CSV table of C-alpha atoms in Angstrom, one decimal:
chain,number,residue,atom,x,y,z
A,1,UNK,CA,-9.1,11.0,-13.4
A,2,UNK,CA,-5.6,13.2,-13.2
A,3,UNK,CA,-5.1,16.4,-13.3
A,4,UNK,CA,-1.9,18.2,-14.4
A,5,UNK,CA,1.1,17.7,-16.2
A,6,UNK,CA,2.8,14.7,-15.8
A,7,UNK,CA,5.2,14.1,-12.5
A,8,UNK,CA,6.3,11.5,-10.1
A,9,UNK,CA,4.6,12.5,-6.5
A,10,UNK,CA,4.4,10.1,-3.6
A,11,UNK,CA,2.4,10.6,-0.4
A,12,UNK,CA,1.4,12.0,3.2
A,13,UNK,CA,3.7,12.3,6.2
A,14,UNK,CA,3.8,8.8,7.9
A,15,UNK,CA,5.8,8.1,10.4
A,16,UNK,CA,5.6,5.2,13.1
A,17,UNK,CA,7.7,3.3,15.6
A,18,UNK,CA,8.7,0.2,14.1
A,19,UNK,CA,9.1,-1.9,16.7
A,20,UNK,CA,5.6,-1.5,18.1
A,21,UNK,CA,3.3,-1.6,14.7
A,22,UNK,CA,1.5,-4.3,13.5
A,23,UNK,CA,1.5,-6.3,10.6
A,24,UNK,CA,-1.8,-7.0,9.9
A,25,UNK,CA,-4.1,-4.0,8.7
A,26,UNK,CA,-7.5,-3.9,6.5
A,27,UNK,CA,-6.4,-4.3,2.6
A,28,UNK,CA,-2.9,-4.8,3.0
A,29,UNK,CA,-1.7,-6.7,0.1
A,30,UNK,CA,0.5,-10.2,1.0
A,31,UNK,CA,3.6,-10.2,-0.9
A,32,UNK,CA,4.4,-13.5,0.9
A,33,UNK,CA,2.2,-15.3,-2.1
A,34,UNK,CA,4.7,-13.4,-4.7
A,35,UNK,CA,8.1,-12.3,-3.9
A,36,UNK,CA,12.0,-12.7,-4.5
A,37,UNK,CA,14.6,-13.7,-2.3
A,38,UNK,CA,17.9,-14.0,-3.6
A,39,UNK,CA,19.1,-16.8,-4.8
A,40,UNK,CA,22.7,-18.6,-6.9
A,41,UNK,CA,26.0,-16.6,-5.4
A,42,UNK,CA,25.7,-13.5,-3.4
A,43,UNK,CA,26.0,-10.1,-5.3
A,44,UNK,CA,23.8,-7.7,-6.4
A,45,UNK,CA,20.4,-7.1,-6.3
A,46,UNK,CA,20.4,-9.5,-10.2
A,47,UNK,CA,20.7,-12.2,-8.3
A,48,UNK,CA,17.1,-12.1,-7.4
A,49,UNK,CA,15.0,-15.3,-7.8
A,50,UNK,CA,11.6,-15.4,-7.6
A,51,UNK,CA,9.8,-16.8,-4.4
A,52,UNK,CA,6.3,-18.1,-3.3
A,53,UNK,CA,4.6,-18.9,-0.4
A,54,UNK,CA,5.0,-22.5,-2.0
A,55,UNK,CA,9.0,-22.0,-2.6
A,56,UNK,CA,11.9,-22.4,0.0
A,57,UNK,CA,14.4,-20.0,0.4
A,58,UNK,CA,17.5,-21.1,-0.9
A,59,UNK,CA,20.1,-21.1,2.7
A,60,UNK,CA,17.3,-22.8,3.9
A,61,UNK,CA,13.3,-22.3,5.3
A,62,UNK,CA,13.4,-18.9,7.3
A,63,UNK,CA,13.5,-15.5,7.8
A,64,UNK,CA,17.4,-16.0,9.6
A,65,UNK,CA,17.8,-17.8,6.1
A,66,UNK,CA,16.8,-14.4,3.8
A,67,UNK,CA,18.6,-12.3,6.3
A,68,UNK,CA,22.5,-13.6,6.3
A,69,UNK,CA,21.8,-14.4,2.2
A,70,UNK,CA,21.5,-10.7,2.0
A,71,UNK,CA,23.6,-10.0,4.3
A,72,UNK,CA,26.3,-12.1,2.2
A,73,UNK,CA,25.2,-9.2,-0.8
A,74,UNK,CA,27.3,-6.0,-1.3
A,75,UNK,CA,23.3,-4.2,-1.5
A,76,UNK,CA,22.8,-4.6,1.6
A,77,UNK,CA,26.0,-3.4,2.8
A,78,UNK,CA,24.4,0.5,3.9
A,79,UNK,CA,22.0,-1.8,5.5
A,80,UNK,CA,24.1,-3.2,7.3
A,81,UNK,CA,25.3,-0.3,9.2
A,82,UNK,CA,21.8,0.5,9.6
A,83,UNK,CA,21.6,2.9,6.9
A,84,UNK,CA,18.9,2.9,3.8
A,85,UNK,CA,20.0,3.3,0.4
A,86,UNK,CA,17.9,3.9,-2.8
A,87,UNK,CA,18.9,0.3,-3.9
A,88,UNK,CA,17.4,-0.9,-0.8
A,89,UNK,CA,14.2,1.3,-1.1
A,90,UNK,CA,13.1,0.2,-4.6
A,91,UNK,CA,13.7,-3.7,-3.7
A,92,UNK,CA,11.3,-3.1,-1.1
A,93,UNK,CA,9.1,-0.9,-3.2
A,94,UNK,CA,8.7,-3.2,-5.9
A,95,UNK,CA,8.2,-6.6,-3.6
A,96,UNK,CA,11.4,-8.1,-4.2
A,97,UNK,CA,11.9,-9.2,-0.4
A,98,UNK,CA,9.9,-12.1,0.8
A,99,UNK,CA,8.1,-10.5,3.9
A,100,UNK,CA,9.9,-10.7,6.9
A,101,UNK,CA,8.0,-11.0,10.6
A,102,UNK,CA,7.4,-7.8,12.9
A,103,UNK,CA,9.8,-7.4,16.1
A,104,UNK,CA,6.9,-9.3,18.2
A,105,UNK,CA,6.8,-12.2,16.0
A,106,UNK,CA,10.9,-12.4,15.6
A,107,UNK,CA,13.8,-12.3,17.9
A,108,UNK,CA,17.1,-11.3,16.0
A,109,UNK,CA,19.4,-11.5,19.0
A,110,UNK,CA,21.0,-14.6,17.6
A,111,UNK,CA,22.1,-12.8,14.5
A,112,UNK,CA,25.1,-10.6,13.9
A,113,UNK,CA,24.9,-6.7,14.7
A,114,UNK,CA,24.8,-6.1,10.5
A,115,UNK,CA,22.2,-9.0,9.8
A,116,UNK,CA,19.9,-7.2,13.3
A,117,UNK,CA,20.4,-4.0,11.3
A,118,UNK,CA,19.6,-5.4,7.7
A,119,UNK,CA,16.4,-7.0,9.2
A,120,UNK,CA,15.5,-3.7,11.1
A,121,UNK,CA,16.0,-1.5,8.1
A,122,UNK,CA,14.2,-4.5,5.7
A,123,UNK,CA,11.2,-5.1,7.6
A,124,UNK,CA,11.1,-1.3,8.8
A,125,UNK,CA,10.5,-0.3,5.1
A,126,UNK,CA,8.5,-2.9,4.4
A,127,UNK,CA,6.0,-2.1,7.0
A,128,UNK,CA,5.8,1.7,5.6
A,129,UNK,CA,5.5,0.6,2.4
A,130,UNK,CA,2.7,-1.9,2.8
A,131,UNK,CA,1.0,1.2,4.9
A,132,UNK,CA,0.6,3.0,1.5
A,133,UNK,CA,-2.5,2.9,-0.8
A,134,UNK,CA,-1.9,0.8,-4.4
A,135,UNK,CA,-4.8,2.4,-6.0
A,136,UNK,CA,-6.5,5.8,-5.8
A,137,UNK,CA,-9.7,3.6,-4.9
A,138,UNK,CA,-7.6,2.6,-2.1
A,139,UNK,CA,-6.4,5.3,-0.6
A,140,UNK,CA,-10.1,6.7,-1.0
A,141,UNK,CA,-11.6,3.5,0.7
A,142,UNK,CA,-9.4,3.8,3.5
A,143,UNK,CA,-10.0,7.7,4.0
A,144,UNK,CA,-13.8,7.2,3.9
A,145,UNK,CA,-12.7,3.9,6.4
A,146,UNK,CA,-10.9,5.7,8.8
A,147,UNK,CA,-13.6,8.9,9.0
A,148,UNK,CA,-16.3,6.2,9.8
A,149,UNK,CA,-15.0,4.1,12.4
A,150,UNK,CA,-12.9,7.2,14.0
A,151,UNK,CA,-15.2,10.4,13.8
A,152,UNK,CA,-18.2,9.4,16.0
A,153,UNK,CA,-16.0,8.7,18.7
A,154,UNK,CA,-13.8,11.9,18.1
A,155,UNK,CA,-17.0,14.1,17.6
A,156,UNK,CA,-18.3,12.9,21.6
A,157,UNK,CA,-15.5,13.8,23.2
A,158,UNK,CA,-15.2,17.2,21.3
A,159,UNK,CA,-18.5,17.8,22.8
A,160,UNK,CA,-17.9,16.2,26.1
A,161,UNK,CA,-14.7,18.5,26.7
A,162,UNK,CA,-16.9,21.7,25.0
A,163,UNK,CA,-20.0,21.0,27.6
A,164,UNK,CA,-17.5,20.5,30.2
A,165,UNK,CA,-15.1,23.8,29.8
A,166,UNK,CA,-12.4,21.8,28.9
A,167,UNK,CA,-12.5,22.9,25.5
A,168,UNK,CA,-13.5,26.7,25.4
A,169,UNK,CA,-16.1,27.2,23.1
A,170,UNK,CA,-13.8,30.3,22.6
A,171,UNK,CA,-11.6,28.6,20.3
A,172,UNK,CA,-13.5,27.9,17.7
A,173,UNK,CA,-14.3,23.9,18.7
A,174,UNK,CA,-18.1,24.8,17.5
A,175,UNK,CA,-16.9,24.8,14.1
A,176,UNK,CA,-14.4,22.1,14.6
A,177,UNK,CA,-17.4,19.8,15.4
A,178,UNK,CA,-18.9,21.3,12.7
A,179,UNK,CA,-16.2,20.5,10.5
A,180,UNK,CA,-15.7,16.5,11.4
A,181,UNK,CA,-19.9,16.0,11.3
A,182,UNK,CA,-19.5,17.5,7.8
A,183,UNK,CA,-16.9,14.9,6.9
A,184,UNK,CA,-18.5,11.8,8.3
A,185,UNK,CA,-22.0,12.6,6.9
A,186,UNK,CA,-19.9,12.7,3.1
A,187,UNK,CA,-18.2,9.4,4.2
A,188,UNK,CA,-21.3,7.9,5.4
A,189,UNK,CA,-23.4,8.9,2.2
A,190,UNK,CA,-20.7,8.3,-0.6
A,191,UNK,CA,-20.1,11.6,-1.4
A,192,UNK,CA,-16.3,11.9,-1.0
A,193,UNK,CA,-14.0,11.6,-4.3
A,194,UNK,CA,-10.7,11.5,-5.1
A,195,UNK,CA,-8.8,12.8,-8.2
A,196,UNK,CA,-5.1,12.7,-9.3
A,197,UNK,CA,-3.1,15.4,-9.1
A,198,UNK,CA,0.2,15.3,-11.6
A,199,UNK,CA,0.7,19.2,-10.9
A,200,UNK,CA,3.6,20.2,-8.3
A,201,UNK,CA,1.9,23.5,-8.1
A,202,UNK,CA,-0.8,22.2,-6.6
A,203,UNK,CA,0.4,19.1,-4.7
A,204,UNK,CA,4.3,18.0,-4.2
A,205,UNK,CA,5.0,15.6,-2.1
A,206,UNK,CA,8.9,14.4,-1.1
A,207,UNK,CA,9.8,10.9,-0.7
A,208,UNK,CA,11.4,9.6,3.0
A,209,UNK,CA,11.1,6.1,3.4
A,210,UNK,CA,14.2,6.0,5.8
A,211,UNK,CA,14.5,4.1,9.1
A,212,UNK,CA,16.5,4.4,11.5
A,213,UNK,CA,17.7,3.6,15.0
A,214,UNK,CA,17.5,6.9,17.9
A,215,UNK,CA,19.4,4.7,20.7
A,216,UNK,CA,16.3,3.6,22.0
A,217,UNK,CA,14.6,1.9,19.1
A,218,UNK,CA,13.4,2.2,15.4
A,219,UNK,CA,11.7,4.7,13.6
A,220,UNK,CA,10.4,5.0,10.5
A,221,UNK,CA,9.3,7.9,8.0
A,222,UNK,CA,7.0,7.9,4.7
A,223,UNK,CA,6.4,10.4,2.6
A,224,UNK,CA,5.7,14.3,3.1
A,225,UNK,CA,2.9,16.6,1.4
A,226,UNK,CA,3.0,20.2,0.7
A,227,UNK,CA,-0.5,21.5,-1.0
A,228,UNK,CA,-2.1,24.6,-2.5
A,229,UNK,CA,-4.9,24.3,-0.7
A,230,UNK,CA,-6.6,27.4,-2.2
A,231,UNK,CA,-5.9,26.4,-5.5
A,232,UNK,CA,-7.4,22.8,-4.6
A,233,UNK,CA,-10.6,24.5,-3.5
A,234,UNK,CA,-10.7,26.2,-6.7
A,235,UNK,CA,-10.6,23.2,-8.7
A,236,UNK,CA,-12.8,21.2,-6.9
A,237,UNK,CA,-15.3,23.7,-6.2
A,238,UNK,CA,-15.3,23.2,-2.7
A,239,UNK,CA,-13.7,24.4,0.2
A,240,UNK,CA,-13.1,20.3,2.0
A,241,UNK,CA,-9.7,18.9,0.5
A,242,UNK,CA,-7.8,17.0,1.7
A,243,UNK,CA,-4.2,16.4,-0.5
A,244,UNK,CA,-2.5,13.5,-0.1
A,245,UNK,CA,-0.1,10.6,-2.4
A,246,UNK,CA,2.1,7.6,-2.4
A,247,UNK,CA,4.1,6.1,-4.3
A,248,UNK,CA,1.9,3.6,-6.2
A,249,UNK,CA,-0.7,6.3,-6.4
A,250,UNK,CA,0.8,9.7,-7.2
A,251,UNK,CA,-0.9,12.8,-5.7
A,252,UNK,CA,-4.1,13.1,-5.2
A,253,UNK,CA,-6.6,15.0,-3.7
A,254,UNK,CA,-10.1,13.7,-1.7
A,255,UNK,CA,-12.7,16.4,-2.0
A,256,UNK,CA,-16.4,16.6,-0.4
């Protein structure tokens, strides 16, 4: 279901450190089995082919192969100064890339300084992109996911530290508790949904998706969220929300 007028929304705040993050997480899609690499004479982003994992690139069988025959391509040229471009964002977006490996699974110091930066920026957005829901079951299944293996933990400590001092029972960590045992006893029961929201008023979220390099390493940004929360509690009929979105998803919110 989805609420309000029609709009494009994307998603949460996520930002990570590139060069430390993983590639493998639970229901991450593999675009390896269906993706493009470019292929015929170096241009623009029309001379995508399409790839499988069955396929070989065509300058040859690797990820160095992907990276100079984009590099060779004027729409990669902000990428190779290390900057993202809109061009650059939707090929990645839509799985037109074939995947490339993490930082701990590659070593680009044989390339040039431009192909290191395409393949930063490359697999830098792919890794936030694959990070994002595709479906509003998913991005429910991964909340309820996340409140289950994480809460328990999280609700000990919270009472370790409030039996302890450490947290002053002062500052409101009673209800805090309160708050996450709430939460985990929806996950655990199946009580949690999720509905669409298409109504900037109630949940507008901007679009990031930029990487880039600090002079230490790579970073990486998603997507931001502003909500109504009051509004949210009024239409759900309860006061637990949580807003979020993506941009396979739109906005949604997660109520319980």
């Amino acid at each position: 279901m989805r609420i309000g007028s029609a709009v494009s929304a994307q998603s949460d705040l996520a930002a990570l450190r590139i060069l430390s993050r993983s590639t493998s997480s639970p229901g991450r899609p593999d675009r390896t089995a269906a993706a493009d690499v470019f292929g015929g004479k170096a241009g623009s982003s029309s001379t995508l082919t399409t790839y499988s994992a069955k396929g070989t690139l065509s300058q040859g069988s690797g990820p160095e192969a992907l990276i100079k025959a984009m590099a060779q391509s004027p729409t990669f040229a902000n990428a190779a100064r290390g900057v993202v471009d809109d061009q650059v964002r939707a090929l990645v977006r839509d799985g037109k890339i074939a995947t490339l490996p993490p930082p701990k699974d590659f070593d680009p110091s044989k390339l040039s300084a431009a192909e290191q930066n395409i393949y930063h920026v490359v697999e830098g957005l792919q890794s936030l992109y694959d990070f994002q829901p595709k479906t509003l079951d998913d991005a429910l299944a991964s909340h309820v996911k996340t409140v289950i293996d994480s809460y328990p933990d999280a609700i000990a400590r919270m009472k370790d530290g409030l039996a302890s001092g450490s947290l002053p029972e002062s500052d409101g960590w009673k209800n805090v508790i309160a708050g996450y045992e709430a939460e985990l006893e929806a996950a655990q029961q199946g009580r949690m949904t999720i509905s669409g929201i298409d109504d900037p008023n109630l949940v507008q979220t901007t679009n990031v998706f930029d990487v880039r390099f600090d002079g230490i390493g790579w970073s990486g940004s998603g997507t931001k969220t502003t909500a109504n929360i009051p509004a949210l509690q009024q239409l759900t009929g309860t006061k637990n929300v949580l807003p979020g979105g993506g941009p396979y998803t739109g906005s949604y919110v997660i109520s319980w």
